[in-house]
Amino acid sequence: MGKEEMNTELRTSYDKLFVNNSQWVDKIVHEDPNFFVNLAKGQTPEVLWIGCSDSRVPANEVTGTKPGDIFVHRNIANMCVHSDMNMLSVLDYAVNVLKVKHVIVAGHYGCGGVAAALTGKQYGLIDNWLRHIKDVYRLHKGEIDGIGDQVAKDKRMVELNAIEQAANLSKTTIIQNAWKQRDDLAIHAIVIDLESGYLKDLGVTTTSTSKLDDVFDLTTSV
Ligand SMILES: [Zn+2]
């Protein structure tokens, strides 16, 4: 069993990745001969990026950063679901071991997951994941229903979803306990505008539990 298992078309598209990789390595080593030697020594990223799996929103490229700069978790529609062990494990490691300074939830306009959640159609297994986005719609139904244009409606839902997912992070004991211990940890919600490439901060940066409802603040009686 090996690459010969693939037909020519499959093999070509797979091999292209290795050709590109080789060119990428050459380019970086040309600029900094020790780049990979230093990279292999360890990571000290200051940012945890929780973004969408969409192929058009790669964390490093859109922020102009390099390998080693950003710890990344991506899933469909950049969700922060409090029972998702994968997301929680990434968050815990990033916050408590890597000691990142920023946790960024990055939505993007044109998000297929958000658009799908605003319909009544079945898409398969993903319907269960999209339910979490429908819950965001339920929280903001008045505002969303008041927007007539479908594109504008989808865009606002993308923004509100990123804001709600960032709020979900501040409801975890991981974040709340870290805030008790240090004052250099901020949570942000942003969107990426695919049509322009620009990032947009959504103005909800949080550095404490002060704005949380009492039932979500788990540090008061500890
Ligand atoms: Zn998306």
Short mmCIF file of C-alpha atoms and ligand atoms in Angstrom, two decimals:
data_model
loop_
_atom_site.label_atom_id
_atom_site.label_comp_id
_atom_site.label_asym_id
_atom_site.label_seq_id
_atom_site.Cartn_x
_atom_site.Cartn_y
_atom_site.Cartn_z
CA MET A 1 0.00 0.00 0.00
CA GLY A 2 1.33 3.40 -0.91
CA LYS A 3 0.92 6.36 -3.17
CA GLU A 4 0.48 4.01 -6.15
CA GLU A 5 -2.98 3.30 -4.72
CA MET A 6 -4.07 6.70 -6.04
CA ASN A 7 -5.01 7.47 -9.62
CA THR A 8 -2.96 10.09 -11.45
CA GLU A 9 -5.27 12.97 -10.64
CA LEU A 10 -5.30 12.20 -6.94
CA ARG A 11 -1.56 11.73 -6.87
CA THR A 12 -0.90 15.01 -8.64
CA SER A 13 -3.03 17.05 -6.25
CA TYR A 14 -1.40 15.30 -3.26
CA ASP A 15 2.16 15.62 -4.55
CA LYS A 16 1.59 19.34 -5.20
CA LEU A 17 1.45 19.87 -1.44
CA PHE A 18 4.95 18.46 -1.04
CA VAL A 19 6.31 20.51 -3.92
CA ASN A 20 4.79 23.63 -2.36
CA ASN A 21 6.17 22.65 1.04
CA SER A 22 9.67 22.32 -0.34
CA GLN A 23 9.46 25.76 -1.94
CA TRP A 24 8.09 27.23 1.30
CA VAL A 25 10.97 25.77 3.33
CA ASP A 26 13.52 27.07 0.81
CA LYS A 27 12.04 30.58 0.97
CA ILE A 28 12.02 30.72 4.77
CA VAL A 29 15.52 29.26 5.18
CA HIS A 30 16.79 31.73 2.60
CA GLU A 31 15.46 34.58 4.77
CA ASP A 32 16.48 33.03 8.10
CA PRO A 33 18.76 29.97 8.02
CA ASN A 34 18.00 29.17 11.68
CA PHE A 35 14.21 29.57 11.48
CA PHE A 36 13.33 25.89 11.76
CA VAL A 37 16.16 25.15 14.20
CA ASN A 38 14.70 27.77 16.54
CA LEU A 39 11.10 26.73 15.82
CA ALA A 40 11.82 23.16 16.88
CA LYS A 41 13.05 24.32 20.31
CA GLY A 42 9.51 25.10 21.51
CA GLN A 43 6.57 27.46 21.28
CA THR A 44 5.63 30.61 23.18
CA PRO A 45 2.60 31.93 21.29
CA GLU A 46 0.78 34.93 22.80
CA VAL A 47 -2.48 34.20 21.02
CA LEU A 48 -5.07 31.43 21.00
CA TRP A 49 -7.18 31.69 17.86
CA ILE A 50 -10.55 29.96 17.76
CA GLY A 51 -11.69 30.20 14.17
CA CYS A 52 -13.85 28.54 11.55
CA SER A 53 -12.67 25.47 9.64
CA ASP A 54 -13.42 27.31 6.38
CA SER A 55 -10.39 27.07 4.08
CA ARG A 56 -10.47 30.82 3.42
CA VAL A 57 -9.67 31.95 6.97
CA PRO A 58 -6.23 30.60 7.99
CA ALA A 59 -5.11 32.20 11.28
CA ASN A 60 -1.47 32.84 10.37
CA GLU A 61 -2.06 34.23 6.90
CA VAL A 62 -4.83 36.69 7.82
CA THR A 63 -2.80 38.04 10.75
CA GLY A 64 0.51 38.15 8.92
CA THR A 65 2.10 35.92 11.56
CA LYS A 66 4.49 33.01 11.39
CA PRO A 67 4.59 29.43 12.68
CA GLY A 68 5.05 29.65 16.45
CA ASP A 69 2.99 32.84 16.84
CA ILE A 70 -0.55 31.51 17.20
CA PHE A 71 -2.04 28.45 18.93
CA VAL A 72 -5.08 27.42 16.90
CA HIS A 73 -8.39 25.65 17.34
CA ARG A 74 -10.83 25.58 14.46
CA ASN A 75 -14.25 24.06 13.99
CA ILE A 76 -17.32 24.77 11.91
CA ALA A 77 -18.50 28.31 12.68
CA ASN A 78 -15.87 28.95 15.40
CA MET A 79 -18.03 27.60 18.20
CA CYS A 80 -17.11 27.54 21.90
CA VAL A 81 -19.38 24.86 23.30
CA HIS A 82 -18.93 24.27 27.01
CA SER A 83 -19.19 20.49 26.69
CA ASP A 84 -16.68 20.25 23.83
CA MET A 85 -13.67 18.46 25.35
CA ASN A 86 -11.58 19.27 22.33
CA MET A 87 -12.10 23.04 22.63
CA LEU A 88 -11.77 22.95 26.43
CA SER A 89 -8.51 20.99 26.24
CA VAL A 90 -7.04 23.47 23.77
CA LEU A 91 -8.24 26.39 25.89
CA ASP A 92 -6.84 24.93 29.12
CA TYR A 93 -3.47 24.18 27.58
CA ALA A 94 -3.24 27.57 25.90
CA VAL A 95 -4.25 29.53 28.99
CA ASN A 96 -2.59 27.54 31.77
CA VAL A 97 0.51 26.06 30.13
CA LEU A 98 1.35 28.37 27.24
CA LYS A 99 0.00 31.39 29.16
CA VAL A 100 -1.37 33.10 26.06
CA LYS A 101 -2.35 36.76 26.50
CA HIS A 102 -5.17 36.88 23.98
CA VAL A 103 -7.95 34.44 23.15
CA ILE A 104 -9.56 35.49 19.90
CA VAL A 105 -12.84 34.11 18.58
CA ALA A 106 -12.75 34.80 14.86
CA GLY A 107 -15.94 34.60 12.82
CA HIS A 108 -16.07 35.43 9.14
CA TYR A 109 -18.65 36.93 6.82
CA GLY A 110 -19.96 34.37 4.36
CA CYS A 111 -19.79 31.58 6.98
CA GLY A 112 -21.62 28.58 5.56
CA GLY A 113 -22.27 27.16 9.03
CA VAL A 114 -24.01 30.32 10.20
CA ALA A 115 -26.02 30.62 6.98
CA ALA A 116 -27.09 26.97 7.24
CA ALA A 117 -28.18 27.47 10.85
CA LEU A 118 -30.55 30.22 9.72
CA THR A 119 -32.49 27.80 7.53
CA GLY A 120 -34.89 25.01 8.37
CA LYS A 121 -33.07 22.49 6.16
CA GLN A 122 -31.43 19.22 7.17
CA TYR A 123 -27.71 18.95 6.41
CA GLY A 124 -27.00 15.67 8.20
CA LEU A 125 -24.91 15.07 11.29
CA ILE A 126 -23.88 18.72 11.32
CA ASP A 127 -27.45 19.68 12.25
CA ASN A 128 -26.55 18.85 15.86
CA TRP A 129 -23.60 21.25 15.76
CA LEU A 130 -25.63 23.95 14.03
CA ARG A 131 -28.14 23.80 16.87
CA HIS A 132 -25.67 25.81 18.96
CA ILE A 133 -25.87 28.59 16.37
CA LYS A 134 -29.65 28.43 16.34
CA ASP A 135 -29.42 29.07 20.09
CA VAL A 136 -27.55 32.30 19.31
CA TYR A 137 -30.37 33.23 16.93
CA ARG A 138 -32.90 32.58 19.69
CA LEU A 139 -31.05 35.02 21.97
CA HIS A 140 -31.06 37.73 19.29
CA LYS A 141 -34.22 36.83 17.37
CA GLY A 142 -35.68 40.35 17.60
CA GLU A 143 -32.65 42.01 16.04
CA ILE A 144 -32.06 39.36 13.37
CA ASP A 145 -35.70 39.15 12.30
CA GLY A 146 -35.72 42.94 12.00
CA ILE A 147 -33.09 42.83 9.24
CA GLY A 148 -34.76 42.44 5.85
CA ASP A 149 -31.79 41.77 3.58
CA GLN A 150 -30.59 38.16 3.82
CA VAL A 151 -26.89 39.01 3.31
CA ALA A 152 -27.05 41.67 6.03
CA LYS A 153 -28.91 39.23 8.27
CA ASP A 154 -26.22 36.56 7.78
CA LYS A 155 -23.47 39.10 8.45
CA ARG A 156 -25.01 40.27 11.70
CA MET A 157 -25.51 36.68 12.81
CA VAL A 158 -21.81 36.02 12.14
CA GLU A 159 -20.96 38.98 14.39
CA LEU A 160 -23.39 37.99 17.13
CA ASN A 161 -22.21 34.39 16.99
CA ALA A 162 -18.57 35.42 17.49
CA ILE A 163 -19.64 37.69 20.37
CA GLU A 164 -21.67 34.91 22.03
CA GLN A 165 -18.86 32.36 21.62
CA ALA A 166 -16.41 34.79 23.24
CA ALA A 167 -18.92 35.23 26.07
CA ASN A 168 -19.10 31.44 26.40
CA LEU A 169 -15.34 31.38 27.00
CA SER A 170 -15.63 33.84 29.87
CA LYS A 171 -18.16 31.50 31.48
CA THR A 172 -15.61 28.67 31.75
CA THR A 173 -13.72 28.04 34.98
CA ILE A 174 -10.56 27.87 32.86
CA ILE A 175 -10.81 31.55 31.98
CA GLN A 176 -12.31 32.71 35.26
CA ASN A 177 -9.61 31.03 37.38
CA ALA A 178 -6.91 32.45 35.12
CA TRP A 179 -8.37 35.94 35.57
CA LYS A 180 -8.12 35.50 39.34
CA GLN A 181 -4.43 34.71 38.99
CA ARG A 182 -3.30 37.22 36.38
CA ASP A 183 -4.33 40.44 34.68
CA ASP A 184 -2.75 39.83 31.29
CA LEU A 185 -5.43 37.73 29.62
CA ALA A 186 -8.00 39.24 27.26
CA ILE A 187 -10.81 37.63 25.30
CA HIS A 188 -11.81 39.17 21.98
CA ALA A 189 -14.40 38.64 19.26
CA ILE A 190 -13.56 39.63 15.70
CA VAL A 191 -14.77 38.96 12.17
CA ILE A 192 -12.84 38.50 8.96
CA ASP A 193 -14.32 40.22 5.92
CA LEU A 194 -13.61 37.77 3.11
CA GLU A 195 -14.35 40.36 0.44
CA SER A 196 -11.69 42.80 1.66
CA GLY A 197 -9.41 40.57 3.72
CA TYR A 198 -9.59 42.93 6.69
CA LEU A 199 -10.21 41.96 10.31
CA LYS A 200 -12.82 43.85 12.32
CA ASP A 201 -12.81 44.01 16.12
CA LEU A 202 -16.32 43.68 17.51
CA GLY A 203 -15.69 45.82 20.59
CA VAL A 204 -16.39 43.22 23.28
CA THR A 205 -12.89 42.67 24.66
CA THR A 206 -13.14 41.24 28.17
CA THR A 207 -10.51 40.94 30.91
CA SER A 208 -12.61 40.04 33.96
CA THR A 209 -15.86 38.50 35.18
CA SER A 210 -17.29 41.93 36.07
CA LYS A 211 -19.91 41.96 33.31
CA LEU A 212 -21.08 38.40 33.85
CA ASP A 213 -24.43 37.58 35.35
CA ASP A 214 -23.99 36.26 38.91
CA VAL A 215 -25.00 32.71 38.02
CA PHE A 216 -22.17 32.54 35.48
CA ASP A 217 -19.50 33.99 37.77
CA LEU A 218 -18.01 30.91 39.41
CA THR A 219 -15.28 32.72 41.31
CA THR A 220 -17.33 34.64 43.89
CA SER A 221 -17.58 31.85 46.47
CA VAL A 222 -14.27 30.10 45.83
ZN ZN B 1 -17.34 29.54 8.55
#
